[in-house]
CSV table of C-alpha atoms and ligand atoms in Angstrom, one decimal:
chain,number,residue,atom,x,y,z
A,625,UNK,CA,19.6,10.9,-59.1
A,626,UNK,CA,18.6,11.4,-63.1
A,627,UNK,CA,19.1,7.7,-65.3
A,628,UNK,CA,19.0,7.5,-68.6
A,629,UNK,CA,17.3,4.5,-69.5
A,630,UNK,CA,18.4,2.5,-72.9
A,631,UNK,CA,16.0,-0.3,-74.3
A,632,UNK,CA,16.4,-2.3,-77.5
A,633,UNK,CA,16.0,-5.8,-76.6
A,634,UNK,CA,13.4,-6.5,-79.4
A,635,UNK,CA,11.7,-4.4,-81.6
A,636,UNK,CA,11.1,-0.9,-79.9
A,637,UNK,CA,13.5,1.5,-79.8
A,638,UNK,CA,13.3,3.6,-76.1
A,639,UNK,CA,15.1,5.7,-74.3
A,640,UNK,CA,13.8,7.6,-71.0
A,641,UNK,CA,14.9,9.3,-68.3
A,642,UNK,CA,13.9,8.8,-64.9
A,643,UNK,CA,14.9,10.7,-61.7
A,644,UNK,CA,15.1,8.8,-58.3
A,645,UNK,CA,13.5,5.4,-59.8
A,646,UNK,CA,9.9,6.5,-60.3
A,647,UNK,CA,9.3,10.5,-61.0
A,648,UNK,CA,9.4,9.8,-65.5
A,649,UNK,CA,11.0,12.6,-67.0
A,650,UNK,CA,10.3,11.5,-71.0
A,651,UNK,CA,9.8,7.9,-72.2
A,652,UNK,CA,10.6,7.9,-75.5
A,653,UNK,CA,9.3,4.4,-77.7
A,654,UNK,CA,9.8,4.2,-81.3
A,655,UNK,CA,7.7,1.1,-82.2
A,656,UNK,CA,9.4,-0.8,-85.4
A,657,UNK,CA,5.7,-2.7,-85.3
A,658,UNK,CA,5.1,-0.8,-89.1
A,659,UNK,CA,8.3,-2.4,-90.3
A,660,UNK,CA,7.6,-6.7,-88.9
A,661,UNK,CA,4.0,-6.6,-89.9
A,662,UNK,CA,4.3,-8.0,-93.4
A,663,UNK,CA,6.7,-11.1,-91.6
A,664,UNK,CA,3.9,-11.6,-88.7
A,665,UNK,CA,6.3,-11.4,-86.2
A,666,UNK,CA,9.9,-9.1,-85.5
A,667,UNK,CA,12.7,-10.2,-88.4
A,668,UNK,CA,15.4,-9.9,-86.3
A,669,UNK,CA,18.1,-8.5,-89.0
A,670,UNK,CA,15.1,-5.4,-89.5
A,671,UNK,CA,15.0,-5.1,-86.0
A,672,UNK,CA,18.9,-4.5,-85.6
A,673,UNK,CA,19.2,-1.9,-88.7
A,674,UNK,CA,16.3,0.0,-87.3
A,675,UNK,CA,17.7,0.2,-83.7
A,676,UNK,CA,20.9,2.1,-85.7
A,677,UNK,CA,19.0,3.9,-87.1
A,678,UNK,CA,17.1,5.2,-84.1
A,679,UNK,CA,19.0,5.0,-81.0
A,680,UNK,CA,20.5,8.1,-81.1
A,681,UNK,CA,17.3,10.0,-81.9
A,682,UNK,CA,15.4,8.2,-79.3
A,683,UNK,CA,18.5,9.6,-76.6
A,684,UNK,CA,17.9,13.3,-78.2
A,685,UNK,CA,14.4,13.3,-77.7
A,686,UNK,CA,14.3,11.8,-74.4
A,687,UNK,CA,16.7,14.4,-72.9
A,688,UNK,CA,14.8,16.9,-75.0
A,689,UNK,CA,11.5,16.0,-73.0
A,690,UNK,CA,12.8,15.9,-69.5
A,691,UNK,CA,14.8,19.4,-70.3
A,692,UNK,CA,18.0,18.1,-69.3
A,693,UNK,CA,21.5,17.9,-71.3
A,694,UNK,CA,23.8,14.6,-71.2
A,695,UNK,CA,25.5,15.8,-68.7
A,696,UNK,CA,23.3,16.1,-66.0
A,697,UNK,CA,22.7,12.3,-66.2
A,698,UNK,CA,24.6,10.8,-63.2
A,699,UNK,CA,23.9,7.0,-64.0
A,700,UNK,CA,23.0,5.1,-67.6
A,701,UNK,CA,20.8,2.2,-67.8
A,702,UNK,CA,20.6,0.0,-70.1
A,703,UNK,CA,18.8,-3.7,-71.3
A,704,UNK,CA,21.2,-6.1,-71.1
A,705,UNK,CA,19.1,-9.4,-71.6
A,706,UNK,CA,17.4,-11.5,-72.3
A,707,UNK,CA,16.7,-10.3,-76.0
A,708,UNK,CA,17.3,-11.0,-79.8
A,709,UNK,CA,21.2,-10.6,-79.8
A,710,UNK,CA,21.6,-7.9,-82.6
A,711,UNK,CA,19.2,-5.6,-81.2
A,712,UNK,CA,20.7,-5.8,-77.6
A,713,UNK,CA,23.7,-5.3,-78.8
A,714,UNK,CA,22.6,-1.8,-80.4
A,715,UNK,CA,21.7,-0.3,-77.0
A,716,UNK,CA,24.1,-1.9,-74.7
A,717,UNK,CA,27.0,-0.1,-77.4
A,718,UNK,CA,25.3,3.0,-77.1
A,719,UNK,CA,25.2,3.3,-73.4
A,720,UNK,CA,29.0,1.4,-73.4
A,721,UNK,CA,30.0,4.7,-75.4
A,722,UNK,CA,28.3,7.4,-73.1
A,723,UNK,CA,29.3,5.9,-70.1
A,724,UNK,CA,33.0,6.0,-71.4
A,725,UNK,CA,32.8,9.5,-73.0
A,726,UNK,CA,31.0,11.3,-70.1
A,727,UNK,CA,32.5,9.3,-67.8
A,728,UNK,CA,29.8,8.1,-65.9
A,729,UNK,CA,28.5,5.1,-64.0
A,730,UNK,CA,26.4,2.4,-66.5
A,731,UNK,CA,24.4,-0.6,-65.5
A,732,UNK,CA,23.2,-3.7,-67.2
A,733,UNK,CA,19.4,-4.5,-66.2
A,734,UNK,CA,17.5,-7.6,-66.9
A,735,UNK,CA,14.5,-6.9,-69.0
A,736,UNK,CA,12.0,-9.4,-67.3
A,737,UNK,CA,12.9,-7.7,-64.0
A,738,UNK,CA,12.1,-4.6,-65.0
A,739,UNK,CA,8.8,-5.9,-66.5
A,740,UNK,CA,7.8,-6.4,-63.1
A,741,UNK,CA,9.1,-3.0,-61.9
A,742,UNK,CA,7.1,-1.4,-64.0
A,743,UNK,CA,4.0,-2.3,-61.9
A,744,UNK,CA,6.0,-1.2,-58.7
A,745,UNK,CA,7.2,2.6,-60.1
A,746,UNK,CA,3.8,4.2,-59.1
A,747,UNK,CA,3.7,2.9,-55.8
A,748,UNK,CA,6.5,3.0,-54.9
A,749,UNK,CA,6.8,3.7,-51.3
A,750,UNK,CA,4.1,1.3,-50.6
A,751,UNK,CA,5.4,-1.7,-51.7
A,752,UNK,CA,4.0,-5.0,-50.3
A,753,UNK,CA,6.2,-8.1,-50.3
A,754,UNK,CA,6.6,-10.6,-50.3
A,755,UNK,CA,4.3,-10.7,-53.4
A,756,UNK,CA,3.6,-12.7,-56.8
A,757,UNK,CA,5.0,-11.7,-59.8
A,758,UNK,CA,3.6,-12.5,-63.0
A,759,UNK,CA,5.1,-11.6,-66.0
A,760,UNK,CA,3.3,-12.4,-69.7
A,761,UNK,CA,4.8,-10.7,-72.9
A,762,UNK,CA,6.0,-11.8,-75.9
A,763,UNK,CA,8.6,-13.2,-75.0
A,764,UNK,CA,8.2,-14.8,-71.6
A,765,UNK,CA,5.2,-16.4,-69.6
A,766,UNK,CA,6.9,-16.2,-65.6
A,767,UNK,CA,5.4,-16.6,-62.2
A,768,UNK,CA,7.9,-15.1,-59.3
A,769,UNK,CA,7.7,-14.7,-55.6
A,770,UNK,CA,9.4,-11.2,-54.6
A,771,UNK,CA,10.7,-10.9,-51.5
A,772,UNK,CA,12.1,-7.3,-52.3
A,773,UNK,CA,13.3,-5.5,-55.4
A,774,UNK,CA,16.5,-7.6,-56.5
A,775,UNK,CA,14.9,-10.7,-55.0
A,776,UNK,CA,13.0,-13.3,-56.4
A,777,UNK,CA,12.3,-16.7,-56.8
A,778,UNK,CA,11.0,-19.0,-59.6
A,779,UNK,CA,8.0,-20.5,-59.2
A,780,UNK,CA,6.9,-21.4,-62.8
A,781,UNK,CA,7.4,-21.0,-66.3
A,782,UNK,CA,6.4,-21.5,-69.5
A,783,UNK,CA,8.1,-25.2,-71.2
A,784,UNK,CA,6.9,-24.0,-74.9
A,785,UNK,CA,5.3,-20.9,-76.3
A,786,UNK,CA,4.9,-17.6,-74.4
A,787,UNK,CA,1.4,-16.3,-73.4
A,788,UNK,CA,2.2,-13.3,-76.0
A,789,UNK,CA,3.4,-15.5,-78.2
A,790,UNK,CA,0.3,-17.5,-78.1
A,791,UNK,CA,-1.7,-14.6,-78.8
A,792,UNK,CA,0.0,-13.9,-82.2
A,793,UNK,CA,0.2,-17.1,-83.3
A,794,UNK,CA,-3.5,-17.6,-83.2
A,795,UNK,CA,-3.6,-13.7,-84.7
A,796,UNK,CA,-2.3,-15.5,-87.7
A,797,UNK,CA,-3.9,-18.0,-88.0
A,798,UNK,CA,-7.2,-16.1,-88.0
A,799,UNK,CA,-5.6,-13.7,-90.5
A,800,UNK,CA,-5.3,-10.6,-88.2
A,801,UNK,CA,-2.6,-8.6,-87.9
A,802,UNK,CA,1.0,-8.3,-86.0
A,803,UNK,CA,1.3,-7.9,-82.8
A,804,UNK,CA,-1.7,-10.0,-82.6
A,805,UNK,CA,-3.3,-9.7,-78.8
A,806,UNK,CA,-4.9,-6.2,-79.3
A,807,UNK,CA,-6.2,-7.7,-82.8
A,808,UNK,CA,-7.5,-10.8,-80.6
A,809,UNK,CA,-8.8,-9.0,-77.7
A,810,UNK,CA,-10.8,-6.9,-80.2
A,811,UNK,CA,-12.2,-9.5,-82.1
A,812,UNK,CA,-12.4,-11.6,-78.5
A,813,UNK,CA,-15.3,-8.9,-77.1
A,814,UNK,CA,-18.1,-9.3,-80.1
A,815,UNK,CA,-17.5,-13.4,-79.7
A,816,UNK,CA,-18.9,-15.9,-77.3
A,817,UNK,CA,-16.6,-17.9,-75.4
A,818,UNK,CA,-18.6,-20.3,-74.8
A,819,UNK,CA,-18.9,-21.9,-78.6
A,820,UNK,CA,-15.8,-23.6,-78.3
A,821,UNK,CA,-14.1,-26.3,-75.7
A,822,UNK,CA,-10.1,-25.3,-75.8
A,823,UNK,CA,-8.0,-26.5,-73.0
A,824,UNK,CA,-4.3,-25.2,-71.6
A,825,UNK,CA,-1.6,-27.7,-71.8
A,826,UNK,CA,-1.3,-29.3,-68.0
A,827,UNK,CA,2.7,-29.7,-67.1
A,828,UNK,CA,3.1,-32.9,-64.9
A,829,UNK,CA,6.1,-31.7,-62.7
A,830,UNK,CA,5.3,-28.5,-61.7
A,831,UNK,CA,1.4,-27.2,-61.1
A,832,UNK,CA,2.8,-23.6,-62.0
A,833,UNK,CA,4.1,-24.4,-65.1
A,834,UNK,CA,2.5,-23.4,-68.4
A,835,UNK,CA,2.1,-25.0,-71.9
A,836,UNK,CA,0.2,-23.2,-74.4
A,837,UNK,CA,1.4,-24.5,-77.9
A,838,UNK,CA,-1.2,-27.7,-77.4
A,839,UNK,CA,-4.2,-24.9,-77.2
A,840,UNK,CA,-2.4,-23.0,-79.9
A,841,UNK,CA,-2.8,-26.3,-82.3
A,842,UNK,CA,-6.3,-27.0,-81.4
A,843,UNK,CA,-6.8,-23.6,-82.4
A,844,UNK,CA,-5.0,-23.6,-85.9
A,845,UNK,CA,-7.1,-27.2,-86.4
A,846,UNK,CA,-10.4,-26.0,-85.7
A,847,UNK,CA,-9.9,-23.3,-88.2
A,848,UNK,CA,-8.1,-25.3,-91.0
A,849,UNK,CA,-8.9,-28.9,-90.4
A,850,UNK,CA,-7.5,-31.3,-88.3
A,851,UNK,CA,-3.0,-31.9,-88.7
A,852,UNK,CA,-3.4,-29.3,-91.0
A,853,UNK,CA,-0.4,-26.2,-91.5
A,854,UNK,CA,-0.7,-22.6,-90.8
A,855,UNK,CA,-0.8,-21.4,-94.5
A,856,UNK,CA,-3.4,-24.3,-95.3
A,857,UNK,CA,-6.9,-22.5,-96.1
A,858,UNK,CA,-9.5,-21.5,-93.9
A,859,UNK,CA,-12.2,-23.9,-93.3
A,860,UNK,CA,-14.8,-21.7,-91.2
A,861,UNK,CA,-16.7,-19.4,-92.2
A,862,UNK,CA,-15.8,-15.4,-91.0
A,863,UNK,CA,-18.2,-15.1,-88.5
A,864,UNK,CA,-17.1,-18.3,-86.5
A,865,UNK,CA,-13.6,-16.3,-85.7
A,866,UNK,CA,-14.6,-14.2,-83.1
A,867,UNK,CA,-16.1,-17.1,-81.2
A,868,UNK,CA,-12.5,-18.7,-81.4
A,869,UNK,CA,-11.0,-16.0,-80.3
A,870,UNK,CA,-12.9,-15.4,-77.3
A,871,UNK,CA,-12.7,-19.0,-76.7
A,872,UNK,CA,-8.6,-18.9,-76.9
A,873,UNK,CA,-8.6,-16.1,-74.8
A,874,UNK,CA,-10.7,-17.2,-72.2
A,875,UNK,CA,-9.2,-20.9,-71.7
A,876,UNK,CA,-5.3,-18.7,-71.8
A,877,UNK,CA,-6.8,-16.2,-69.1
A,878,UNK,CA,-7.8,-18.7,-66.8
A,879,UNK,CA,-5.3,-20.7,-67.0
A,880,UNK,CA,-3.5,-17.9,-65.9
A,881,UNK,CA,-5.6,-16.6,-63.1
A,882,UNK,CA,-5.6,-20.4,-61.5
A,883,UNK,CA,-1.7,-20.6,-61.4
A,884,UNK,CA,-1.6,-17.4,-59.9
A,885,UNK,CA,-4.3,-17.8,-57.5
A,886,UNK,CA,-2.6,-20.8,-56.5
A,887,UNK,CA,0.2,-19.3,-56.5
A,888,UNK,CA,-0.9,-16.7,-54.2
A,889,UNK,CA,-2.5,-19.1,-51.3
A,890,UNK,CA,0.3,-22.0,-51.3
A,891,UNK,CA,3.1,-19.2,-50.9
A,892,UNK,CA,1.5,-16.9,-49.1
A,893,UNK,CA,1.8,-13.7,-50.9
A,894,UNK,CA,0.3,-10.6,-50.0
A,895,UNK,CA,0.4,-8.6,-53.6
A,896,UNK,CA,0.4,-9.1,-57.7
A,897,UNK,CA,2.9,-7.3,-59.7
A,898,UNK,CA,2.0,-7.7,-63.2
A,899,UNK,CA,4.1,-6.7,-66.4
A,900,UNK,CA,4.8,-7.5,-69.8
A,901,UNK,CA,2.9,-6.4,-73.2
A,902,UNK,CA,-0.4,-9.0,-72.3
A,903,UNK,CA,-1.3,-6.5,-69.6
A,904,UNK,CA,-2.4,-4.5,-71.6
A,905,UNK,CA,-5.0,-6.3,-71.9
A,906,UNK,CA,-8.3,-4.9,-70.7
A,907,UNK,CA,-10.3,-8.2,-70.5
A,908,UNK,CA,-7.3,-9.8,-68.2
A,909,UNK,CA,-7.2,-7.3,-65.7
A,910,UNK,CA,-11.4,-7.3,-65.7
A,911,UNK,CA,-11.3,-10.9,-65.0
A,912,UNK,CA,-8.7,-10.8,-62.3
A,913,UNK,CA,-11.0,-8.2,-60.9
A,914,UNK,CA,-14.0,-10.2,-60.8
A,915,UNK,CA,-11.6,-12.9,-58.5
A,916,UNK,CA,-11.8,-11.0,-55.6
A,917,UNK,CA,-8.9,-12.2,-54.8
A,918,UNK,CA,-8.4,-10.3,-51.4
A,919,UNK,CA,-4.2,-8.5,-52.5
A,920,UNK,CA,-3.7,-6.0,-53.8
A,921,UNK,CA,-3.2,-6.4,-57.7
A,922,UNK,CA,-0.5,-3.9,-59.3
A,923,UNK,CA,-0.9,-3.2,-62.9
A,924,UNK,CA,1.9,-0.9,-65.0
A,925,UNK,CA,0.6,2.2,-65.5
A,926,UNK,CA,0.2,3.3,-69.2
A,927,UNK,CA,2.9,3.8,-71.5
A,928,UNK,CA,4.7,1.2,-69.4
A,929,UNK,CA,3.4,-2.2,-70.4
A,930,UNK,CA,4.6,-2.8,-73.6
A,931,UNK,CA,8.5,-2.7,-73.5
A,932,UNK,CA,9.7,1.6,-72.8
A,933,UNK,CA,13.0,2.6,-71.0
A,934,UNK,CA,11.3,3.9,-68.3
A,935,UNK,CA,10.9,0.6,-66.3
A,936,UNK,CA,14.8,0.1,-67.1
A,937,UNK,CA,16.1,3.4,-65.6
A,938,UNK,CA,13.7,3.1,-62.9
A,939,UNK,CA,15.1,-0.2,-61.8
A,940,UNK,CA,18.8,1.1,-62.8
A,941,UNK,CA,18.5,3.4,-60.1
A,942,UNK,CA,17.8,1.0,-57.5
A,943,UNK,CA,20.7,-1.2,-58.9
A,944,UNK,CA,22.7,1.5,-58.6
A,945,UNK,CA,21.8,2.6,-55.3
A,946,UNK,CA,22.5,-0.9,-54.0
A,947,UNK,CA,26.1,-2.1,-55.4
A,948,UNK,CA,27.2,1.6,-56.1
A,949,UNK,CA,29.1,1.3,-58.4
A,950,UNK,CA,29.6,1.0,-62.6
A,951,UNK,CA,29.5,-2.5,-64.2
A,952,UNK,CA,32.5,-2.7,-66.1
A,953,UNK,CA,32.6,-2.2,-69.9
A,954,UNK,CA,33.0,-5.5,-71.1
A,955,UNK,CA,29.8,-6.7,-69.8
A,956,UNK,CA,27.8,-8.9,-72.3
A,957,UNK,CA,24.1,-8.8,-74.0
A,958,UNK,CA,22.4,-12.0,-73.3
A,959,UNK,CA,19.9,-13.6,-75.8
A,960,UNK,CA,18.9,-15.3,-72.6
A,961,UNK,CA,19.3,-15.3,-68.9
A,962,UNK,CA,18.0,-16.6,-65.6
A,963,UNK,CA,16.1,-14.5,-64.1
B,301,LIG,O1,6.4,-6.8,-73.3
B,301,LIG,P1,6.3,-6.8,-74.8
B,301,LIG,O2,6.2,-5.4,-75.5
B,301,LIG,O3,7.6,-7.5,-75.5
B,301,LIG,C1,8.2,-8.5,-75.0
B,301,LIG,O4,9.1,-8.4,-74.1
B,301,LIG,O5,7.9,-9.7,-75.5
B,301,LIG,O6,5.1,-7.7,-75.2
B,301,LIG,C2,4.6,-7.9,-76.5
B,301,LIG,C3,3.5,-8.9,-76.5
B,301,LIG,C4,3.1,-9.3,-77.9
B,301,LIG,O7,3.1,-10.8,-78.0
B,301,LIG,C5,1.7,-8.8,-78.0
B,301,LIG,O8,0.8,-9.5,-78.8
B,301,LIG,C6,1.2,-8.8,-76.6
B,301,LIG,O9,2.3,-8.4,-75.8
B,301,LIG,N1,0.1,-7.9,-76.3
B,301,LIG,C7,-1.1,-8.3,-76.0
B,301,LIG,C8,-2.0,-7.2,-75.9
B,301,LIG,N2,-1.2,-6.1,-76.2
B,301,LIG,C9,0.1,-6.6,-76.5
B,301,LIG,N3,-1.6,-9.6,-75.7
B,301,LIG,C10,-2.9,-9.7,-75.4
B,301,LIG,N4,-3.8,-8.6,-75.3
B,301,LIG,C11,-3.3,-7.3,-75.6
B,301,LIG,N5,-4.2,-6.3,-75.6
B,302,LIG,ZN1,9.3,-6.9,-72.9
C-alpha cells in the first residue's frame, strides 16, 4: 500500500510517501526556519502563507523521488492536529482536494502519535510493548505507556512550557539563534555543568509531570539580574554562557531521564520510544545510554526527528489498515487534541 503523507502543522512544509508503513519512498521537508528567525520563534500568519506557497511543490517532489505518479497512491495522509490552526488547515485542504479528485481514501493522523511512530518505523516487526513513550518537541513534553500502535495511555505531561520550548527560550535569552536547542547543545559541549545550581519545577499531583518555566526564569535571572525581562541587558560576561547552558541542559535532561526511569519500573515497560525535535539531540541520547537502563531504547532514525511526513504516512497506513475506510471530508484541524 503507497501513502502519501501531508504535514504542515507548524512550520515545515513535508510531504512523503511511504509504502506499507515503513519502506520511505521520498520525505520531502521544506524548513520555513530561514523565514521565523528574525521573530525567535514561528509567526504563525508567515507560517500559513509559506505553507501555500509550498505544499504543492513539496507533493511534486515527493512523488518525483519515490518515482510514482498521483495515481498510484491508494491512501492520503495527512496532520490533522494538534498544530497552529492556519498552517493545519493548509495541508489538511490539500489532501481534502486529492482525496476528492482522485477519489481515494484520506486519513487525519495526530501529530504527537506519529512522533512516537517515528521511532517504531525501522523496527518495525519487532516491536516490544507495552513500552514508554516519550515525546519532547517544540511543542509538547509527553510521557505514554503503549500497549500497541493506536493505544496509549497518559502518564504525564507538561503544566507550562514544552521541553523544546524550554530550549529556545533560553536560546534567546543567551542571544543564540532560532530554533534554539542545536544552538544550546552546541554551546552546552565546551561548558561545564557543574558552575551553576538550576533545578526542574517539581509538580505536586503527579510525579510524571513536568514544569520547566521555573528553570527557564532562573535562567533568564542569572543572566540579566534577578525579576529582570527578557530584552533587559546582559549582566555576564560571554564566557559564563556556555556554563549556563550546560547547566540548563543538564538539570532539563535529568529531569527527564528520572520521570522516565520511573516511569519505566512503576509500569513495568519493556521499551522507549522517543520522538519529537529534542531527540535530536546527541547529548540526550548519550546520557540515556550511560543509564543502563536494561530496554531497549528506540530513537527516530535521521530525517525523522524533527517534524517530516514520513512518520504521518507511516502511521496512516496502519490507521488505514485498521478502520478501512476514508474519514469523511468534513473532518476538522485541531489547534489541540488529546492524545
Ligand atoms: O518536533 P519538532 O520539529 O516540532 C514540534 O512538533 O514542536 O521540534 C522542534 C523543537 C524545537 O523546540 C527545537 O529547539 C528542538 O525541537 N530541537 C532541539 C534540538 N534540535 C531541535 N532541542 C534540543 N537539542 C537539539 N539538538
Ligand atoms: Zn512535531
Amino acid at each position: 500500500m503507497l501513502v502519501l503523507g501531508i504535514e504542515t502543522t507548524c512550520d515545515e512544509t513535508a510531504a512523503a510517501v511511504v509504502e506499507d508503513g515503513s519502506k520511505i519512498l521520498s520525505n520531502i521537508i521544506f524548513s520555513q526556519i530561514h523565514l521565523h528567525q528574525k521573530f525567535g520563534g514561528v509567526f504563525p500568519e508567515l507560517a500559513s502563507r509559506s505553507h501555500v506557497d509550498k505544499i504543492l511543490l513539496a507533493i511534486d517532489e515527493s512523488l518525483k523521488k519515490a518515482n510514482i505518479t498521483l495515481s498510484d497512491i491508494d491512501v492520503i495522509a495527512v496532520a490533522n492536529r494538534p498544530g497552529l490552526i492556519g498552517s493545519v488547515l493548509i495541508g489538511l485542504n490539500a489532501a481534502k482536494a486529492l482525496s476528492l479528485s482522485l477519489k481515494k481514501p484520506f486519513i487525519g493522523i495526530n501529530h504527537i502519535e506519529a512522533h512516537l511512530y517515528a521511532a517504531m518505523m525501522e523496527s518495525i516487526n519487532n516491536l516490544i510493548f507495552p513500552a514508554l513513550g516519550v515525546v519532547i518537541s517544540g511543542g509538547h513534553t509527553k510521557l505514554l505507556k503503549i500497549l500497541d500502535i493506536g493505544k496509549y495511555e497518559d502518564i504525564g505531561t507538561t503544566i507550562d512550557d514544552a521541553i523544546g520550548e524550554s530550549f529556545d527560550k533560553v536560546a534567546s535569552i543567551l542571544d543564540l539563534r532560532y530554533p534554539g536547542g542545536p544552538e544550546v547543545e552546541k554551546l552546552a559541549k565546551l561548558g561545564d555543568s557543574t558552575k551553576y545550581k538550576f533545578k526542574a519545577g517539581k509538580v505536586d499531583k503527579n510525579p510524571f509531570n513536568f514544569s520547566f518555566s521555573g528553570l527557564k526564569t532562573k535562567v533568564l535571572y542569572t543572566v540579566k539580574g534577578q525579576s529582570s525581562k527578557k530584552d533587559f541587558p546582559t549582566l555576564i560576561k560571554e564566557e559564563e554562557k556556555k556554563h549556563i547552558a550546560a547547566a540548563f541542559q543538564k538539570c532539563a535532561f535529568d529531569d527527564l531521564i528520572k520521570k522516565c526511569t520511573l516511569a519505566c519500573s512503576k509500569f513495568n515497560l519493556k521499551a522507549i520510544y522517543f520522538g519529537g525535535g529534542v531527540t535530536n539531540n546527541k547529548t540526550l541520547r548519550e546520557m540515556f545510554d550511560k543509564e543502563n537502563l536494561n530496554i531497549d531504547l528506540f530513537w527516530p532514525q535521521k530525517d525523522l526527528s524533527l517534524d517530516n511526513a514520513a512518520m504521518i504516512a507511516g502511521l496512516g497506513y496502519h490507521k488505514f489498515k485498521k478502520e478501512n475506510k476514508s474519514d469523511r471530508l468534513d473532518i476538522l484541524a485541531h489547534p489541540s487534541c488529546s492524545f
